[in-house]
Short mmCIF file of C-alpha atoms in Angstrom, two decimals:
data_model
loop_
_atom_site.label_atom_id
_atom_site.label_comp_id
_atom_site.label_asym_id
_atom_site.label_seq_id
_atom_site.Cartn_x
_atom_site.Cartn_y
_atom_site.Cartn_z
CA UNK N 14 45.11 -6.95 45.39
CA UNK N 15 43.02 -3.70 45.06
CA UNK N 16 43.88 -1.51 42.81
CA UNK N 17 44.28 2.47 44.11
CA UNK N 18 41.26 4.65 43.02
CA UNK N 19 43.76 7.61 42.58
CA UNK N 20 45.42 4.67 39.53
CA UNK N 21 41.98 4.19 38.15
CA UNK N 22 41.67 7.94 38.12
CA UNK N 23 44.56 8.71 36.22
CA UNK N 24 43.88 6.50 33.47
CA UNK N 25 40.18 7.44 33.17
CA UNK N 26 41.47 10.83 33.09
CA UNK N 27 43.95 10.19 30.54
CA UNK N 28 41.27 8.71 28.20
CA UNK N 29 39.09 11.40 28.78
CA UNK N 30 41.29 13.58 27.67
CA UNK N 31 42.44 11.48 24.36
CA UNK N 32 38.91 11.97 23.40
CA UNK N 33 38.36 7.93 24.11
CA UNK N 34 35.66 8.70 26.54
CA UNK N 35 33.90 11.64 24.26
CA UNK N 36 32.18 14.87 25.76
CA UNK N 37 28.59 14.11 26.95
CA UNK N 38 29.34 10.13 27.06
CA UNK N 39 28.00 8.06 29.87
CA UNK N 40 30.40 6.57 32.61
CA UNK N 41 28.90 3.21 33.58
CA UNK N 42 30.63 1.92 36.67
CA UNK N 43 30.59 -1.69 35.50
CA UNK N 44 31.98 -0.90 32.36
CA UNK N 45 35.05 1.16 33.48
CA UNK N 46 35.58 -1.50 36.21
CA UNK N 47 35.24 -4.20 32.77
CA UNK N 48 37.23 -1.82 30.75
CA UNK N 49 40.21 -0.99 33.18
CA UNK N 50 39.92 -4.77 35.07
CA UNK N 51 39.31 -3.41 38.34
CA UNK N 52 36.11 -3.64 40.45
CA UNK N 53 33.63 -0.69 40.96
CA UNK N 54 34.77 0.29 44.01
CA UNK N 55 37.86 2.56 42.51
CA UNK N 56 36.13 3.13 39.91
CA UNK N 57 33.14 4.92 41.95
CA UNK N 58 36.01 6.78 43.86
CA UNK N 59 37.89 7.76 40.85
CA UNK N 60 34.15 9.47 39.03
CA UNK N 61 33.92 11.50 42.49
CA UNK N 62 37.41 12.64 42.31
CA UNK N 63 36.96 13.51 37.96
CA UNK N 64 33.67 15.34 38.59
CA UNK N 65 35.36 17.61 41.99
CA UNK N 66 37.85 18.14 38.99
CA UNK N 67 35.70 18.82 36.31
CA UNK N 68 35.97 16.28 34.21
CA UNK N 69 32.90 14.30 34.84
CA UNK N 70 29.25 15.21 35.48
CA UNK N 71 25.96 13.65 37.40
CA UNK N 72 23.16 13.85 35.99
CA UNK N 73 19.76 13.18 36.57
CA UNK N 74 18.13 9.50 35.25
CA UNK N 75 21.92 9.14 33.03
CA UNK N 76 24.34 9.09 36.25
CA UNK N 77 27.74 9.75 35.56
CA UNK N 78 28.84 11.61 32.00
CA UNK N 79 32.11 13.26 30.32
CA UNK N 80 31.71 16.97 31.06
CA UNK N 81 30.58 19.41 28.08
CA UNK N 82 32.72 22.50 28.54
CA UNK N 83 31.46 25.35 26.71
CA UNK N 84 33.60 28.08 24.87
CA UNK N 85 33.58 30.07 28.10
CA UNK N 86 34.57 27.55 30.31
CA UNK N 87 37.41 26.97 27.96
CA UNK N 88 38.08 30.57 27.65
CA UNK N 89 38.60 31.00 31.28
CA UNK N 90 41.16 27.85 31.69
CA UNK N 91 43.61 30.00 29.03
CA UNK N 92 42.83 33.37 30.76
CA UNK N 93 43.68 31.51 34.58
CA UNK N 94 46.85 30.08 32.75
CA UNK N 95 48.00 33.37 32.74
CA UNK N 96 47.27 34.56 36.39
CA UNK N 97 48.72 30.61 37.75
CA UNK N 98 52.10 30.41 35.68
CA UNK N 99 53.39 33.72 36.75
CA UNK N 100 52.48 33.32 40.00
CA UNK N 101 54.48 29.82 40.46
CA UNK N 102 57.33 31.40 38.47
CA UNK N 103 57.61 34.07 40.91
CA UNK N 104 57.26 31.55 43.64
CA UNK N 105 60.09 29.51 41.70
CA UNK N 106 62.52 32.43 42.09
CA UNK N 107 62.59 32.43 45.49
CA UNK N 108 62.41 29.01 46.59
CA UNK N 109 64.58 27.24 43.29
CA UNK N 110 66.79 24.32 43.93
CA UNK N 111 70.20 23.98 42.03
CA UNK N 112 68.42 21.07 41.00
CA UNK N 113 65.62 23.06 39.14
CA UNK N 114 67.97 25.14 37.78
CA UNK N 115 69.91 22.62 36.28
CA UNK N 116 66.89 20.80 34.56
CA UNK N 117 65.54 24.22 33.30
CA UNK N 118 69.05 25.70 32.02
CA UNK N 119 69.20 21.83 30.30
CA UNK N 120 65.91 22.24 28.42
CA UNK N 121 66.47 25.50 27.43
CA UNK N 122 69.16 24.09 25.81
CA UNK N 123 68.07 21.44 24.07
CA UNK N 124 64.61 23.87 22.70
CA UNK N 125 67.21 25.87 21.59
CA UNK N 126 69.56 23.41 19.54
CA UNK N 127 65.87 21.47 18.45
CA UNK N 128 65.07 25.23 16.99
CA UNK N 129 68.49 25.83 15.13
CA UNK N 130 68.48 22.01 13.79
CA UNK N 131 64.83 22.71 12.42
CA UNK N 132 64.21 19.78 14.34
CA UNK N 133 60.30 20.71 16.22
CA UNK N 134 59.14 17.63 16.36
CA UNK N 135 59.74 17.35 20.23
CA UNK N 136 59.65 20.62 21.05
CA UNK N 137 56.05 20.65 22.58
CA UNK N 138 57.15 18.18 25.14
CA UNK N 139 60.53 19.51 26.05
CA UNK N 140 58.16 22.97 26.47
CA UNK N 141 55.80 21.01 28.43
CA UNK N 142 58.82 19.70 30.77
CA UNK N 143 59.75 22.70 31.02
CA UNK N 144 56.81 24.41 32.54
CA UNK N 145 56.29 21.54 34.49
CA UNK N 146 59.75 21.98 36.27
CA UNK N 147 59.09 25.44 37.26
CA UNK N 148 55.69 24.48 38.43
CA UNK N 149 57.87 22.31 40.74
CA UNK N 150 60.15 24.87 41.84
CA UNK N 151 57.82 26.89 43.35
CA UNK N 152 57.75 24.69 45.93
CA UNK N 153 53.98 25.09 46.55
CA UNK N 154 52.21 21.98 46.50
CA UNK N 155 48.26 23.39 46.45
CA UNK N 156 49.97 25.44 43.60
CA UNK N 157 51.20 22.46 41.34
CA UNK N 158 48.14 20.75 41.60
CA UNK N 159 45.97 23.04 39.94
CA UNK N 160 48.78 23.84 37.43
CA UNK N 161 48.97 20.07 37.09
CA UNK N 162 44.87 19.81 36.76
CA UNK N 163 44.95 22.79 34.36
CA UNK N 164 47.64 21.38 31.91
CA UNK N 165 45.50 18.50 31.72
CA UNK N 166 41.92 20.43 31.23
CA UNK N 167 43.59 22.66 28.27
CA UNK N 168 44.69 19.52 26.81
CA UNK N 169 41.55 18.05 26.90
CA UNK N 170 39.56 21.44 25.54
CA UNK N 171 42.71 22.66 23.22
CA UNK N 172 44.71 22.02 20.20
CA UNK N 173 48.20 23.53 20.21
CA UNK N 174 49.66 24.28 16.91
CA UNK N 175 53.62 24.45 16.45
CA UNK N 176 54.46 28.41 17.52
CA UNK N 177 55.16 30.14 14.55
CA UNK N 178 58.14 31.52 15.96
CA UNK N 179 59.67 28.90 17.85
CA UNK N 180 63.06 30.48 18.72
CA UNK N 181 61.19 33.87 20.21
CA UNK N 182 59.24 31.49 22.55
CA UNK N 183 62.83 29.18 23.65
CA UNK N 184 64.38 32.91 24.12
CA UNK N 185 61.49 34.32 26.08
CA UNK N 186 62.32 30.58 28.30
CA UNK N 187 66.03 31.45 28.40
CA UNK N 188 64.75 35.02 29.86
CA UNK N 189 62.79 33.50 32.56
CA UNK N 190 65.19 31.11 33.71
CA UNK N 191 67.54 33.65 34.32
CA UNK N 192 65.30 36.07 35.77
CA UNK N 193 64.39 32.80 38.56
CA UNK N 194 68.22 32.05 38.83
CA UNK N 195 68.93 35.70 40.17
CA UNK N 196 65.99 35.53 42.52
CA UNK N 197 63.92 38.48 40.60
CA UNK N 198 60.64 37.25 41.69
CA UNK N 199 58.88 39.96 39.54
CA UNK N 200 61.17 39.90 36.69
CA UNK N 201 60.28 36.37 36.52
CA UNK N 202 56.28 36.87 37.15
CA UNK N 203 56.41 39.85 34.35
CA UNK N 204 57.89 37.85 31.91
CA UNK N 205 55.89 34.77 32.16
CA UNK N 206 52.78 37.15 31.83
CA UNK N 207 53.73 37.87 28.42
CA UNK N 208 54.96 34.29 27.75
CA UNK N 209 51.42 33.17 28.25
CA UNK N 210 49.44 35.51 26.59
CA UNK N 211 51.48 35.42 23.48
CA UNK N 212 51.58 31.07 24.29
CA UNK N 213 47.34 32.07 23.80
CA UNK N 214 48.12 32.28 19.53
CA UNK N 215 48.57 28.76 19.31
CA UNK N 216 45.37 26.88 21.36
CA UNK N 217 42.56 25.96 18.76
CA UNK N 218 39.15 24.43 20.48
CA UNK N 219 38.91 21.01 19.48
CA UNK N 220 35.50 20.64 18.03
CA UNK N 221 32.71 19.08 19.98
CA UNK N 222 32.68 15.33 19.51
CA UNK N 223 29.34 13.12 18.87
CA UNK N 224 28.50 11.86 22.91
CA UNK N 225 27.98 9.14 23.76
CA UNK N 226 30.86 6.95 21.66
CA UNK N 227 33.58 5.35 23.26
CA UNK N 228 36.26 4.23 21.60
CA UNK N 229 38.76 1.29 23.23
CA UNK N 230 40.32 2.23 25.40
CA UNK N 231 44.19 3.57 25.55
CA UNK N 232 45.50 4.01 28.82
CA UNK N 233 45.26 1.34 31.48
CA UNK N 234 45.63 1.25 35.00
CA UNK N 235 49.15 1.15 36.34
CA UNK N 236 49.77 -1.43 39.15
CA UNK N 237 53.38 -1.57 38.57
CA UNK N 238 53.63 0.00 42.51
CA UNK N 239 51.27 -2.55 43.98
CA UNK N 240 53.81 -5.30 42.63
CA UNK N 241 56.63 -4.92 45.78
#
């Protein structure tokens, strides 16, 4: 059975981001192909598809290596937040499904009662959901991949503290929903604008990590597909 490369990718990814592969480690192909119990041929496949991404590096006489973003780099993820989520909001208000607005309307509410029950524990995922469904909404595929790829690189680069006013941010969510439900394409772009910057408060650079250390492994490689 061979295992997909785009499988192999997405938990390589996954432990790059969780810090398991650290920034400036090396990325042996026979060691991923040990670690993940697949041969090198994914794996190869999967480091040409993390460094297009960003995520992995060549370099000269070390081969393969966890990217080092600097603060910059980093910078200009948060800044192209802001220019991508309005845009597929806007998109989102004209091309919506009942659907999406059913899922959205539904995690509004729940942010909402989490907020009023003091209960924020899952509030960063129900947030992440959220953006997630209105990524899908807009109905643009090229679109939701790089939203996709750029939730996952602020992940990797960020730490997001609890907002410290969590209501104002499941309000300003309520706003935007309603704004896409009515169609107002730039009601809905304006409003995420200011979503995002303000979102900007609450991302903290992880600090740099000694390279080179690679902890075991967390994510494996899911062949539940390849199975029927």
């Amino acid at each position: 059975m061979r295992v997909p490369a785009h499988s192999v990718c997405t938990a390589i990814r996954d432990d790059i981001v969780a810090g398991v592969h650290e920034r400036g480690g090396r990325l042996t192909e026979e060691l991923l192909a040990r670690r993940y119990g697949v041969s090198r041929v994914p794996v190869r496949e999967a480091l040409r598809t993390l460094e297009a991404e960003g995520f992995v590096v060549t370099r000269r006489h070390a081969g393969a290596c966890v990217a080092e973003p600097t603060e910059q780099e980093a910078a200009d993820l948060l800044e192209l937040r802001t220019v991508l989520e309005p845009l597929a909001t806007a998109r989102a208000a004209q091309r919506r499904t009942d659907a999406h607005l059913k899922v959205l309307r539904g995690l509004v509410r729940l942010g909402q009662e989490r907020v009023r029950r003091g209960r924020g524990e899952d509030l960063r995922s129900l947030g992440g959901w959220f953006h997630e469904t209105l990524a899908q909404a807009s109905g643009s595929p090229g679109l939701i991949a790089l939203l996709t790829q750029l939730r996952h690189k602020l992940a990797w680069m960020y730490v997001v503290e609890p907002p410290a006013a969590p209501a104002v941010s499941w309000a300003e969510h309520a706003a935007i929903v309603d704004a896409v439900a009515r169609g107002d394409a730039e009601r809905a772009r304006a409003l995420t604008v200011g979503h995002a910057e303000r979102a900007t408060a609450v991302y903290r650079l992880r600090p740099a990590s000694r390279a080179g250390r690679v902890r075991e492994a967390q994510h494996s490689v899911n062949t539940v597909s390849l199975r029927n």
